[in-house]
Amino acid sequence: MIAEVIIDSSVKTLNRIFDYEIPSDLEVKIGTRVFVPFGNKKELEEGIVVGIKEKSNYKVKEIASLQEEQIKEEYINLAKWMSERYFCNVADCLRLMLPPGRKSKNVLNRVKEKRVNFVTLAKDTDEILLDIESGKIKSEKQKNVLEFIINNDSATIQDIELFTDASSSIVKTLVKNGYLEINNVQVERNPFLHKSIVKSVDLKLTEEQKDAFNKIGDSGKYLLYGITGSGKTEIYLRLISKMLKQNKSSIMLVPEISLTPQTVDRFISRFGEEQIAVLHSKLSIGERFDQWNKIKSGEAKIIIGARSAIFAPAVNLGLIIIDEEHDESYQSEMMPRYDAREVAEYLVNDKNIPLVLGSATPDMNTFHKTETGEYELLTLSKRANNSNLPTVEIVDLRQELSNGNKSMISKKLHEEIEKNLEAKKQTILYLNRRGFSTFVICRDCGYTVKCKRCDITLTYHKYEHKLRCHYCGYEQDEVRVCPECHSENIRYFGTGTQKLEEEIKKLFPTASTIRMDVDTVSKKNSHEQILNKFKEENIDILIGTQMVVKGHHFPNVTLVGVIAADGSLNIGDFRANEKTFQILTQVAGRAGREKDEGKVIIQTYNPDNYAIEFSKLQDYNLFYETEIDIRKQLKYPPFCDIIVIDMSSKDMRELKKVSKEIHTYLKRRVIDEKFGLLLYSPVPSPIEKIKDRFRMRILIKCKYDERVNNLLKDSLSEFYKMKTASARMAVELNPNNML
Ligand code: ADP
Ligand code: ZN
Ligand code: ZN
């Protein structure tokens, strides 16, 4: 018999099937992990059997040996599907489904200490693989260590020593040579150790909850749309409990940042710790491995985790839940660039089980699916514990300026902070700022420069003093005078939290403050610690970006101030309004979750913008109706798909040449074969240079189907044929982050 084997490699030319003879003494099935001789390499290559057949058309070698571990056939099919959809190697996808700590001989370490050195990559994976292939890295041990980290995202030094037989001095050399970096971080211990959690019981469901719960059947896809605090989690608990009674397991995904001990405790208190497994990136590999085994053996029937937990080897899977389904973290920004929601859809279709997506501000695409009938809509419109939603007030910053207030804090917000300080209540100040993009705003009338063709805010490119559209490439000179009102009060936006904290300290010298942003939250660290400190030490004011929005429940926070809502309105992305509405609604949800009334103040230069208006009303439906019309008119998702072809190179000339050639190739095919799609010319990416690599992109607007998929695959093949020095190309389907 012949086995069809996929070699475990990200090298594009190896993304195909190789035939091997199955020796009569080996029991090989689809999904078996094997070691095979390959080419004229000395060592054996690792691979996975994806098919079995009678005979091969070639003269083939024999499989050398195999591992006990294997992947279920249905996941092999999933990997094949993913490789088509996300333009990557099947092996890249299979890797997500293998247990953590591969290439291991013995797994026994459990991290006991609280602070640990975590080792991560300091360079792009591709770049490292290139250095390995080209022979720039010669030492076998160094190669092993790098491959180990690539396969496992991050690892402790102990992990590395255990799994690769390399000593810590090898790691140090790799750090010195710029391949790895070490971060000393707080490790959450095994989430279940030393805990005494009070047992909780089922709550009596409200009428709305009962209705929603009863409608969720043994299959089908559901959107549980419920305002913050409406009791969505209670429904998840009931659904999981129903599964347990049928001896089935459940996977529940939550955004990485919301995966706090608080979240997990709620499940432990209902179901006990034995049945629960938690998967997230801050566990050491040993711990991840333990959790993985607990799932695989069927002991843990409740799997709680971030994005990649969708691939957990659940036994008898009966249900998938995705909480906060609109969250961007469900889409991977690394190869393979999969969307966990799409993978979940694939799995529930395959297994004929139910999928429940939950959110207070559903993704436009998901909500649209409830209108086309793909999803069933379940609504929770009231808070379960009868607390009120906070009141929201909008402050017009243009008015502030004309009243002579040049500070970042309006008169109204100033008064409210003062009141809150007196009442010994806590305040969160939120700076709505995304990415690195800078845009231009008129401080007198709120005017921002937009692309007439795409209705996207133009982004300021500092080096060339130009404003540019990230979609079609339209560009114009920077603006000094407002075209609307002729004011010279033009501001290039991009204020930081640090500046805000300084200003707050000046305005409220006696108040205690704490700041949370990318600077204070180092790589894998302290997000949790800062929030805990804020809560436990009852610090007066928390100042932060995006990160303050999620996860925690602060009983003593009664005031939330949004410094300038405009930050996410002008991100040069067609989803700007959607993201603004989501963020503002979520921030508002932080205030007054208990008895005390909450108050939210949103400062903005665009008080008439509908995303801001509807977040004041906290009315998702109104927002959806308005936004979906605009999407329809301008042909944006869900009415079409957006494909981004990303190209990069260290050499600008090479990049320009490559992108032009790819564009010419695409254009010819599009015309010859009469594709009904919109192909844009290559333009510099919003962030033109990352890590010494220049970036350009080509955008395509179309209805994505098999024909388009083939066209894109062909263009990738075209690219691989080119002789380039350092160019790279990747295709992304509907990326969440257009930067
Ligand atoms: P969501 O997940 O929608 O934000 P939660 O499930 O966290 O909402 O519920 C919010 C609060 O309401 C929690 O404190 C929860 O214990 C409480 N709660 C939920 N359902 C009920 C119910 N049926 N009866 C009483 N309290 C409830
Ligand atoms: Zn103006
Ligand atoms: Zn444009």
Short mmCIF file of N, CA, C and O and ligand atoms in Angstrom, two decimals, residues 451 453-454 469 472 474, ligand 3:
data_model
loop_
_atom_site.label_atom_id
_atom_site.label_comp_id
_atom_site.label_asym_id
_atom_site.label_seq_id
_atom_site.Cartn_x
_atom_site.Cartn_y
_atom_site.Cartn_z
N CYS A 451 -11.06 60.35 0.74
CA CYS A 451 -10.94 60.00 -0.67
C CYS A 451 -12.33 60.03 -1.30
O CYS A 451 -13.26 59.42 -0.77
N ARG A 453 -13.29 58.72 -4.01
CA ARG A 453 -13.66 57.45 -4.63
C ARG A 453 -14.01 56.38 -3.60
O ARG A 453 -14.84 55.52 -3.84
N CYS A 454 -13.35 56.39 -2.46
CA CYS A 454 -13.49 55.27 -1.53
C CYS A 454 -14.18 55.65 -0.22
O CYS A 454 -14.49 54.79 0.59
N CYS A 469 -4.86 57.74 0.13
CA CYS A 469 -5.92 56.75 0.36
C CYS A 469 -5.29 55.36 0.35
O CYS A 469 -4.59 55.01 -0.58
N CYS A 472 -7.17 53.04 -2.88
CA CYS A 472 -6.96 53.19 -4.32
C CYS A 472 -5.66 53.92 -4.63
O CYS A 472 -5.24 53.98 -5.77
N TYR A 474 -5.06 57.14 -4.26
CA TYR A 474 -5.21 58.58 -4.52
C TYR A 474 -4.37 59.37 -3.52
O TYR A 474 -4.35 59.06 -2.33
ZN ZN B 3 -9.49 55.97 -2.62
#
